[in-house]
Amino acid sequence: MTELLRNLLAPEVLVTLLFGLAAFAAVLSIAAPMIKSDPLKTRMKEVSLERNRLRERQRAQLGAAAEGSRLRDTGNARVAGQLVETLNLRRIFEPDSSRELLRQAGLRSERHLVLYLAARFASPILFGLFAFVYSSTVLADVLTPPLRLVVTALGVLFGSYLPLLIVKNLVTRRQESIRRAWPDALDLMLICVESGMAIEPAMQRVAREIGPISVPLAEEMSLTVAELAYLQERRKAFENLAKRTGLPGVRAVVTSFIQAERYGTPLGTALRVLSQENRDMRMGEAERKAAALPPKLTVPMMLFFLPVIFVVILGPSVFSVMKLMGD
């Protein structure tokens, strides 16, 4: 093992690996635009499938008791489903909160929930086992037995939080995309509402127009239109929109929609005020980021800019002094 590590760390091997990675990155950067798929088309297809699922669920509720959702007939999903059902992971990992978190990340099917619960169970075991084997073989000469246990515990801890961190990262990226495009969507919705359109065709029109800017927002609005058509309570469809996004600005607009549905209040005035508030919130967020930029630049400037400035300023003087001392 020591000889293998010495061969891998040899300069010529490292240079070859770096050249190989550089060539692979160049090929990937050239080929990536050619193989990139249209995210809007893919997400709209998923929304269409979700609309069909809503229709089937509504028919099942009207005809008889709703039948439990079945997993997709694939090997991984089948194994994950058996693991979740055998170990009762739904009760352990609180499936309601997990389901809501996955919906905010854009993962709505039962298969996603099952895979997430199975990953939360298996990930600590796999990372802990990997940390134990790695510390006992490769680092056996460096680490003492207590330190190996510490490394194993750190692997288990990292594995237990890894699935949650991945899903929360997806949620953050999705919410950021929706937050940037939401004021523009409100402006478009205000134009549609004041022109005499109902809320469903207005949201459908806005979803088509806002798709190139924010695919997640177009997906959520299209799904809300589908729920408005098939759910018995329209209030529930608006509340689902607020839960799936998890943003205060969207929640305020949803409240206005519910009040307009219940009391018949004009929606145009509320949309105009809410659009301006969301624009102010977006501007305030940009100002906060701009205000936090100088402190963040202090350390890089001290580490990278100041030494170069000192070399440029003091370099000629140092060379002159060395020349005089040499003479």
XYZ file of C-alpha atoms in Angstrom:
327
model
C 0.000 0.000 0.000
C 2.844 2.391 0.848
C 4.548 1.635 -2.480
C 1.262 2.252 -4.313
C 0.810 5.631 -2.614
C 4.424 6.572 -3.412
C 3.869 5.711 -7.077
C 0.619 7.696 -7.190
C 2.275 10.737 -5.629
C 5.193 10.699 -8.071
C 5.567 14.034 -9.952
C 5.244 12.502 -13.413
C 2.052 10.665 -12.417
C 0.538 13.819 -10.928
C 1.426 15.828 -14.043
C -0.163 13.161 -16.258
C -3.321 13.169 -14.145
C -3.553 16.965 -14.250
C -3.146 16.992 -18.041
C -5.812 14.295 -18.334
C -8.227 16.271 -16.151
C -7.548 19.429 -18.164
C -8.232 17.599 -21.442
C -11.418 16.081 -20.031
C -12.595 19.501 -18.793
C -11.918 21.038 -22.225
C -13.891 18.327 -24.016
C -16.711 18.593 -21.470
C -16.942 22.385 -21.812
C -17.199 22.054 -25.596
C -19.703 19.199 -25.572
C -21.882 20.452 -22.686
C -23.908 23.000 -24.739
C -24.598 20.329 -27.368
C -26.019 17.763 -24.965
C -27.805 20.189 -22.636
C -31.523 19.539 -22.461
C -34.267 22.128 -22.159
C -35.111 22.381 -18.424
C -38.400 24.162 -19.073
C -39.636 21.406 -21.366
C -38.635 18.712 -18.878
C -40.284 20.419 -15.908
C -43.463 21.178 -17.844
C -43.664 17.500 -18.728
C -43.408 16.660 -15.039
C -46.173 19.165 -14.291
C -48.340 17.482 -16.906
C -47.725 14.134 -15.237
C -48.598 15.697 -11.882
C -51.845 17.011 -13.382
C -52.707 13.503 -14.552
C -51.968 12.169 -11.081
C -54.278 14.766 -9.572
C -57.040 13.730 -11.963
C -56.631 10.072 -11.105
C -56.579 10.848 -7.390
C -59.775 12.872 -7.674
C -61.508 10.060 -9.532
C -60.379 7.555 -6.925
C -61.768 9.727 -4.110
C -65.130 10.053 -5.838
C -65.424 6.338 -6.664
C -63.961 4.526 -3.658
C -61.287 4.765 -1.008
C -57.999 6.048 -2.361
C -55.596 3.274 -3.125
C -52.032 3.505 -1.766
C -49.549 4.883 -4.229
C -47.314 2.301 -5.867
C -43.642 2.638 -6.449
C -42.106 2.622 -9.881
C -41.097 -0.853 -10.942
C -37.346 -0.359 -10.888
C -34.689 -2.198 -8.942
C -33.450 0.715 -6.841
C -36.916 1.983 -5.970
C -38.101 -1.529 -5.136
C -35.158 -2.186 -2.806
C -35.529 1.245 -1.185
C -39.255 0.682 -0.721
C -38.688 -2.670 0.964
C -36.074 -1.102 3.235
C -38.382 1.759 4.216
C -41.329 -0.540 4.913
C -39.285 -3.152 6.785
C -37.533 -0.708 9.121
C -40.546 1.633 9.405
C -38.438 4.611 8.352
C -41.519 6.720 7.680
C -42.204 7.004 11.390
C -38.538 7.479 12.335
C -37.707 10.327 9.934
C -41.057 12.194 10.156
C -42.401 11.706 6.616
C -44.663 14.784 6.727
C -41.779 17.212 7.199
C -39.620 15.227 4.778
C -42.376 15.258 2.153
C -42.806 19.027 2.503
C -39.046 19.570 2.213
C -38.883 17.417 -0.923
C -41.798 19.306 -2.458
C -39.967 22.577 -1.872
C -37.018 21.024 -3.735
C -39.287 20.055 -6.659
C -39.328 16.319 -5.822
C -42.983 15.370 -5.437
C -43.421 11.694 -6.241
C -43.587 8.907 -3.692
C -40.440 7.395 -5.196
C -38.448 10.480 -4.225
C -39.678 10.234 -0.631
C -38.780 6.556 -0.404
C -35.302 7.098 -1.847
C -34.705 10.028 0.493
C -35.719 8.044 3.591
C -33.591 5.094 2.479
C -30.624 7.419 1.876
C -30.966 8.925 5.350
C -30.762 5.428 6.811
C -28.017 3.982 4.599
C -25.767 7.025 4.217
C -24.433 7.093 7.839
C -23.693 3.357 7.683
C -21.854 3.588 4.366
C -19.803 6.668 5.272
C -18.994 5.302 8.721
C -17.868 1.997 7.215
C -15.776 3.788 4.596
C -14.154 6.020 7.235
C -13.368 3.000 9.423
C -11.837 0.971 6.575
C -9.850 3.941 5.244
C -8.483 4.874 8.672
C -7.635 1.239 9.436
C -5.783 0.542 6.177
C -4.373 3.650 4.497
C -3.927 5.695 7.685
C -3.149 2.792 9.989
C 0.428 3.974 10.570
C -0.653 7.540 11.310
C -3.778 7.201 13.445
C -4.069 5.512 16.806
C -7.142 3.358 17.623
C -8.941 6.201 19.488
C -8.403 8.530 16.523
C -9.785 5.871 14.184
C -12.949 5.773 16.260
C -13.156 9.551 16.047
C -12.762 9.422 12.250
C -15.466 6.744 12.070
C -17.818 8.855 14.195
C -17.169 11.861 11.953
C -17.986 9.701 8.910
C -21.273 8.613 10.490
C -22.123 12.212 11.376
C -21.300 13.436 7.874
C -23.361 10.641 6.306
C -26.363 11.393 8.508
C -26.441 15.040 7.403
C -25.445 14.587 3.744
C -28.925 13.764 2.274
C -30.486 16.620 4.240
C -27.806 19.053 3.061
C -28.280 18.020 -0.571
C -32.054 18.493 -0.416
C -31.732 21.830 1.399
C -29.260 22.993 -1.240
C -31.822 22.153 -3.923
C -34.482 24.032 -1.939
C -32.246 27.107 -1.613
C -31.431 27.211 -5.321
C -35.075 26.757 -6.232
C -36.249 29.472 -3.828
C -33.597 31.870 -5.114
C -34.813 31.373 -8.683
C -38.437 31.939 -7.633
C -37.527 34.995 -5.509
C -35.767 36.710 -8.418
C -38.616 36.173 -10.874
C -41.574 36.618 -8.511
C -41.938 40.467 -8.820
C -41.906 40.190 -12.621
C -44.521 37.436 -12.428
C -46.710 39.659 -10.237
C -46.450 42.493 -12.782
C -47.509 40.155 -15.577
C -50.339 38.760 -13.440
C -51.512 42.308 -12.648
C -51.679 43.113 -16.361
C -53.651 39.937 -17.046
C -56.079 40.493 -14.148
C -56.728 44.143 -15.020
C -57.383 43.159 -18.636
C -60.305 41.007 -17.446
C -58.771 37.533 -17.234
C -59.669 35.132 -14.440
C -57.020 33.911 -12.069
C -56.524 30.480 -13.743
C -55.855 31.698 -17.304
C -53.807 34.582 -15.892
C -51.533 32.223 -13.987
C -51.294 29.914 -16.996
C -50.303 32.810 -19.233
C -47.743 34.078 -16.711
C -46.288 30.569 -16.399
C -45.662 30.488 -20.150
C -44.059 33.931 -20.170
C -41.945 33.501 -17.039
C -40.615 30.057 -18.021
C -37.397 31.268 -19.734
C -36.532 33.325 -16.629
C -37.444 30.854 -13.875
C -38.380 27.280 -14.670
C -39.317 26.447 -11.029
C -41.773 29.366 -10.837
C -43.398 28.389 -14.138
C -43.695 24.831 -12.876
C -45.292 25.878 -9.573
C -47.804 28.191 -11.233
C -48.800 25.544 -13.773
C -49.252 23.031 -10.977
C -51.410 25.520 -9.065
C -53.610 25.948 -12.132
C -53.989 22.161 -12.292
C -54.915 21.995 -8.610
C -57.453 24.799 -9.022
C -59.133 22.692 -11.687
C -59.240 19.397 -9.751
C -59.261 20.167 -6.022
C -62.594 20.687 -4.338
C -61.347 23.659 -2.268
C -59.615 26.389 -4.251
C -58.139 27.745 -1.015
C -56.209 24.493 -0.654
C -54.567 24.983 -4.068
C -53.318 28.444 -3.094
C -52.061 27.191 0.269
C -50.187 24.389 -1.487
C -48.423 27.008 -3.619
C -47.215 28.793 -0.478
C -46.057 25.524 1.116
C -44.190 24.350 -1.990
C -42.269 27.614 -2.327
C -41.766 28.465 1.353
C -41.274 32.191 0.596
C -42.891 35.040 2.577
C -43.601 37.051 -0.588
C -45.498 34.171 -2.170
C -47.380 33.571 1.095
C -48.572 37.200 1.162
C -49.875 36.956 -2.412
C -51.590 33.656 -1.592
C -53.361 35.341 1.331
C -54.634 38.035 -1.050
C -55.873 35.370 -3.456
C -57.757 33.580 -0.666
C -59.342 36.822 0.555
C -60.365 37.750 -2.974
C -61.952 34.304 -3.422
C -63.804 34.496 -0.100
C -64.913 38.130 0.093
C -64.862 39.206 -3.550
C -62.343 42.007 -2.969
C -60.599 43.514 -6.015
C -57.385 41.703 -6.767
C -55.703 44.320 -8.972
C -54.991 46.813 -6.196
C -53.584 44.140 -3.898
C -51.355 42.786 -6.675
C -50.000 46.267 -7.418
C -49.075 46.838 -3.765
C -47.611 43.365 -3.339
C -45.575 43.699 -6.537
C -44.016 46.914 -5.269
C -43.288 45.316 -1.886
C -41.588 42.341 -3.523
C -39.493 44.649 -5.670
C -38.463 46.584 -2.562
C -37.566 43.308 -0.838
C -35.437 42.254 -3.811
C -33.703 45.648 -3.870
C -33.089 45.479 -0.114
C -31.534 42.044 -0.499
C -29.219 43.366 -3.231
C -28.256 46.330 -1.029
C -27.470 44.020 1.897
C -25.228 41.896 -0.300
C -23.484 45.014 -1.613
C -22.960 46.312 1.941
C -21.446 42.982 3.005
C -18.985 42.945 0.092
C -16.211 45.245 1.516
C -15.653 43.163 4.686
C -15.495 40.022 2.586
C -12.870 41.589 0.301
C -10.635 42.655 3.196
C -8.936 39.291 3.738
C -8.289 38.555 0.009
C -6.847 42.045 -0.442
C -4.534 41.598 2.539
C -3.393 38.167 1.349
C -3.016 38.803 -2.385
C -2.968 42.531 -3.199
C -0.861 44.038 -0.419
C 2.154 41.692 -0.880
C 2.255 42.498 -4.585
C 2.064 46.228 -3.852
C 4.890 45.947 -1.323
C 7.026 44.031 -3.814
C 6.444 46.646 -6.511
C 7.138 49.575 -4.165
C 10.024 48.173 -2.133
C 11.605 45.980 -4.786
C 13.753 48.667 -6.485
C 14.892 50.002 -3.089
C 15.922 46.532 -1.924
C 17.866 45.922 -5.124
C 19.605 49.301 -4.763
C 20.593 48.578 -1.166
C 21.879 45.106 -2.105
C 23.921 46.634 -4.920
C 25.466 49.232 -2.616
C 26.287 46.614 0.000
C 27.838 44.434 -2.675
C 30.064 47.297 -3.837
